[in-house]
Each structure stands twice: as structure tokens, then as C-alpha cells.
Amino acid sequence: MKAQTGILTVVSGFSGSGKGTIMKRLLEKYPQNYALSISVTTRDPRPGEVDGREYFFITEKQFEEMTQKEELLEFAGYVGHHYGTPKAYVQEQLAKGRDVILEIEIQGALKIKEKYPDTVLMFVTPPSFAELEHRLVGRGTESPEVVRQRLCRAGEECNGIEAYDYLIINDELESCVEQVHSILQNEHTKIFRNEIFINEMKTELAEYAKGEQL
Ligand code: ADP
Ligand code: 5GP
């Protein structure tokens, strides 16, 4: 049977909601199921971040070149920096039938949905605003000023939640990871995602029926 292409999923959420943590755990548990796209960004690496693992850290000039050469599937500005999704990796993995996850903010998510309407959109939030603030401050990677800017940006992002398909409340990490995994596995059972299988079945059944009439 010919394989369908993989499912493209976008995971967005407030800064500090735990998207990165959920994705890391999902890939640890199910490395064969998912390919996580690595974005380019013009922001500086946080302590512990490695070039080519969390992001490809590039200059504004390199970013501009990539956009001009149309090497990015989408890109957006976020609190003073640019972020973008390299096109080649996503297209390659989808063609191989692997599910690809983009962990990107809302402007990028909407652009992806417009280009690829079958994309699954998930929005991650902590159980409360207090917990969001606690996690963002507790992560200790941003200055108080940047934390304030990110919380203000969260207020804007909140107005776009209705465009998403699923709300993921990241309270207890392991159950949240399982929820994401089961949503994505269930997506595979949707009729429109199984056209190749269904058409092959239809053809074989039609051939059988033809033989019976003879
Ligand atoms: P994001 O990628 O959305 O900006 P992170 O994954 O960096 O968020 O998580 C922000 C902080 O919250 C980190 O310190 C992380 O360890 C913590 N965190 C993530 N998920 C949970 C959870 N379910 N319960 C408690 N803390 C969490
Ligand atoms: P952070 O600086 O916390 O790693 O990321 C800031 C925001 O940028 C997050 O909302 C993250 O999802 C988003 N982001 C990361 N990569 C991309 C990307 O390639 N495109 C877009 N549009 N947003 C991204």
C-alpha cells in the first residue's frame, strides 16, 4: 500500500506554558513517530541551548537572505527577534510519511494553516495565569523586562486561540504528553487522511465484483 504523507502539526502557546518541555518529552517517548522542525532565530542562545538542537542561531543578515531565497515556510517577529521555519526539512519529512511538528507562534501558525489547510493546530496553556508567570519567571532565562514583554504578548496571543483545533492544558506533564500523542494518533484515523488506502480498497472490491459477474 502506498503511504499517505505525514501530518503537519503546529504547537503554539504562551511563552513559559511548557511547549518546549512537552515536545522534548514527546520525542523522547515516541522518537519514531514524530519529526520536530528546528527553526532559525536571530535571538541569542539561552544557557544550555545548542546550535542545531533547539534552534539554528543566525544573524539578521542571514535571516534576510533566507527569506529572500524563499527558504522559509513561514516567519514572524516575536519580542524583538525573528523566527522562521526552514522549508526543506519539513517537506522532506512529510513526503517520507512522518508526522512533523512545528513549535511556532500564532502569526506563523495562521500562515501555515492558510498554506496547508489540513494542518492540526494545538494551543498549549498552563492551568492559570499565576502558573504561567511562575513558570516563566522560574525558568530564569529572561530578564524581568523581557518576562513582562512576553506576558503582554501572551495577552495578544490569547485573542487568537479560537483559530486552533485543540486546547492543551499543561498541568501534569506526563498526562499532557499522552494527550498530545493520542490526539495525533487519532488524527490518522480521519477519513480524509486515508484517501490512498480507501481508493485501493475500492479498486480491489470493484475488480472482485467484476470477476463475479463473469
Ligand atoms: P515554552 O517552551 O512554552 O516557553 P518551557 O518548556 O521552557 O516553555 O517551560 C517553561 C518552564 O516551565 C520550564 O522551567 C519548565 O521546566 C516548566 N514546566 C513545563 N511544563 C511544566 C509542568 N507540566 N509542570 C511544571 N512545570 C513545567
Ligand atoms: P523562544 O524565544 O521562547 O524560544 O520562542 C519565542 C516564540 O517564538 C515562541 O512562541 C515560539 O513558539 C516561537 N517560534 C519559534 N520558532 C518559530 C518559527 O520558526 N516561526 C514562528 N513563527 N515562531 C517561532
XYZ file of C-alpha atoms and ligand atoms in Angstrom:
265
model
C 0.000 0.000 0.000
C 1.288 3.482 -0.823
C 1.850 5.652 2.274
C -0.047 8.865 2.844
C 2.142 11.896 3.536
C 2.700 12.688 7.222
C 0.518 15.010 9.266
C 1.699 18.553 9.832
C 1.026 19.835 13.350
C 1.599 23.272 14.801
C 2.028 23.671 18.536
C 1.747 27.226 19.843
C 1.285 28.631 23.302
C 2.264 31.371 25.684
C 5.949 31.702 26.406
C 6.545 29.630 29.543
C 3.490 27.409 29.022
C 5.756 24.379 28.600
C 5.678 23.763 24.819
C 9.382 23.026 24.644
C 9.193 20.683 27.646
C 6.224 18.794 26.170
C 7.906 18.423 22.772
C 11.143 17.176 24.307
C 9.278 14.511 26.297
C 7.066 13.540 23.332
C 10.144 12.927 21.197
C 11.910 11.008 23.969
C 8.903 8.709 24.326
C 7.978 8.362 20.648
C 11.095 9.065 18.574
C 9.838 7.037 15.606
C 6.530 8.860 15.341
C 7.485 12.498 15.103
C 9.972 14.815 13.472
C 10.351 18.182 15.186
C 11.253 21.060 12.911
C 14.174 23.170 14.116
C 13.603 26.851 13.480
C 16.069 29.597 12.744
C 16.135 32.546 15.129
C 18.042 35.800 15.489
C 17.811 35.733 19.308
C 20.795 34.701 21.426
C 21.001 31.121 22.739
C 19.890 30.622 26.341
C 22.305 28.846 28.666
C 22.204 25.156 27.730
C 20.768 25.700 24.244
C 22.824 24.193 21.440
C 23.001 25.484 17.859
C 21.199 22.997 15.605
C 19.316 21.354 18.507
C 16.881 23.934 19.951
C 17.379 26.411 17.088
C 19.749 27.375 14.333
C 21.017 30.671 15.735
C 21.632 33.074 12.858
C 22.261 36.786 12.253
C 19.685 39.265 10.946
C 21.609 39.313 7.636
C 21.445 35.520 7.298
C 17.752 35.647 8.176
C 17.131 38.229 5.472
C 18.980 36.084 2.933
C 16.876 33.053 3.822
C 13.645 34.979 3.383
C 14.835 36.399 0.058
C 15.750 32.939 -1.228
C 12.344 31.688 -0.052
C 13.959 29.045 2.142
C 11.441 29.560 4.952
C 7.972 28.064 5.063
C 6.854 30.934 7.308
C 8.499 33.531 9.517
C 7.470 36.077 12.130
C 8.757 38.663 14.574
C 8.491 37.934 18.293
C 9.509 40.356 21.082
C 12.338 41.992 19.119
C 13.648 38.974 17.187
C 12.908 36.993 14.052
C 11.985 33.316 13.870
C 11.352 31.091 10.858
C 10.751 27.502 9.757
C 13.220 26.053 7.217
C 11.193 24.672 4.319
C 13.354 21.764 3.089
C 13.317 19.598 6.242
C 9.546 19.847 6.717
C 8.786 18.969 3.111
C 11.250 16.062 3.102
C 9.871 14.502 6.290
C 6.224 14.895 5.270
C 6.970 13.262 1.915
C 8.521 10.313 3.774
C 5.225 9.895 5.649
C 6.498 11.189 9.014
C 4.417 13.477 11.187
C 6.105 16.843 11.539
C 5.641 19.234 14.452
C 6.317 22.958 14.276
C 6.583 24.720 17.605
C 5.844 28.262 16.473
C 3.907 31.345 17.491
C 0.457 32.313 16.321
C 1.207 34.517 13.264
C 3.281 31.691 11.792
C 0.628 29.140 12.755
C -2.042 31.022 10.827
C 0.183 31.326 7.753
C 0.844 27.578 7.831
C -2.876 26.804 8.157
C -3.584 29.016 5.145
C -0.933 27.254 3.017
C -1.683 23.749 4.341
C -5.342 23.597 5.458
C -5.007 20.004 6.770
C -2.593 21.163 9.487
C -3.557 20.322 13.078
C -3.305 23.374 15.347
C -2.746 22.878 19.087
C -2.553 25.615 21.678
C -0.746 24.957 24.955
C -1.543 26.846 28.156
C -0.706 26.318 31.816
C -3.696 25.828 34.137
C -3.710 29.501 35.244
C -2.155 32.894 34.691
C -0.388 32.655 38.067
C 1.221 29.382 36.998
C 2.260 30.928 33.670
C 4.031 33.783 35.449
C 5.551 31.357 37.936
C 6.956 29.125 35.153
C 8.242 31.979 33.023
C 9.975 33.678 35.959
C 11.064 30.306 37.382
C 12.758 29.312 34.121
C 15.184 32.132 34.884
C 16.260 32.637 31.279
C 14.828 36.097 30.625
C 15.300 39.491 32.283
C 12.292 40.903 34.208
C 11.730 43.331 31.309
C 11.612 40.515 28.722
C 9.322 38.486 31.031
C 6.938 41.477 31.093
C 7.071 41.787 27.291
C 6.382 38.068 26.872
C 3.413 38.188 29.253
C 2.000 41.155 27.321
C 2.469 39.208 24.096
C 0.588 36.292 25.715
C -2.367 38.676 26.184
C -2.400 39.344 22.430
C -1.959 35.659 21.548
C -4.910 34.757 23.754
C -7.192 36.531 21.271
C -6.175 34.102 18.548
C -6.907 30.854 20.387
C -10.222 30.331 18.578
C -8.331 29.635 15.333
C -6.829 26.482 16.892
C -8.245 22.944 16.836
C -7.159 21.742 20.296
C -6.519 23.341 23.691
C -3.839 21.520 25.672
C -3.758 22.411 29.364
C -0.270 21.588 30.570
C -0.835 20.796 34.224
C 0.743 17.400 34.854
C 3.466 16.897 32.234
C 3.200 13.150 31.568
C -0.576 13.160 31.076
C -0.255 16.206 28.860
C 2.301 14.422 26.662
C -0.004 11.393 26.414
C -2.901 13.637 25.457
C -0.912 15.223 22.629
C 0.217 11.794 21.412
C -3.281 10.341 21.405
C -4.751 13.350 19.580
C -2.122 12.993 16.871
C -2.592 9.243 16.578
C -6.366 9.709 16.312
C -5.832 12.220 13.507
C -4.533 9.353 11.401
C -7.936 7.671 11.503
C -9.773 10.572 9.860
C -11.310 9.553 6.547
C -9.785 12.417 4.546
C -6.306 11.398 5.729
C -6.738 7.870 4.349
C -7.683 8.526 0.745
C -4.976 6.302 -0.730
C -5.987 3.296 1.391
C -9.682 3.818 0.700
C -9.163 4.159 -3.058
C -7.051 0.991 -3.181
C -9.762 -0.889 -1.274
C -12.424 0.461 -3.654
C -10.416 -0.632 -6.698
C -9.852 -4.165 -5.367
C -13.512 -4.566 -4.419
C -14.637 -3.306 -7.821
C -12.296 -5.808 -9.533
C -13.696 -8.624 -7.396
C -17.272 -7.657 -8.252
C -16.412 -7.553 -11.970
C -14.984 -11.088 -11.758
C -18.110 -12.364 -10.015
C -20.345 -11.113 -12.841
C -18.462 -13.140 -15.470
P 7.886 27.283 26.500
O 8.684 26.400 25.577
O 6.419 27.188 26.263
O 8.351 28.706 26.539
P 9.204 25.726 28.601
O 9.066 24.361 28.062
O 10.546 26.385 28.533
O 8.081 26.706 27.987
O 8.697 25.662 30.128
C 8.733 26.819 30.965
C 9.100 26.376 32.385
O 8.001 25.624 32.925
C 10.336 25.488 32.437
O 11.098 25.845 33.578
C 9.741 24.075 32.568
O 10.604 23.215 33.271
C 8.446 24.333 33.350
N 7.360 23.373 33.057
C 6.973 22.910 31.851
N 5.922 22.071 31.950
C 5.625 22.009 33.257
C 4.630 21.300 34.020
N 3.727 20.497 33.463
N 4.616 21.472 35.368
C 5.528 22.288 35.957
N 6.496 22.982 35.307
C 6.537 22.853 33.968
P 11.524 31.370 22.383
O 12.373 32.616 22.237
O 10.834 31.317 23.741
O 12.288 30.132 22.070
O 10.378 31.459 21.294
C 9.554 32.600 21.230
C 8.338 32.304 20.379
O 8.725 32.085 19.037
C 7.585 31.045 20.814
O 6.198 31.341 20.782
C 7.953 30.038 19.764
O 6.939 29.073 19.562
C 8.054 30.947 18.537
N 8.825 30.357 17.439
C 9.882 29.525 17.483
N 10.275 29.186 16.260
C 9.437 29.810 15.385
C 9.324 29.826 13.956
O 10.046 29.190 13.215
N 8.321 30.581 13.448
C 7.465 31.304 14.213
N 6.501 31.989 13.603
N 7.547 31.296 15.561
C 8.522 30.561 16.141
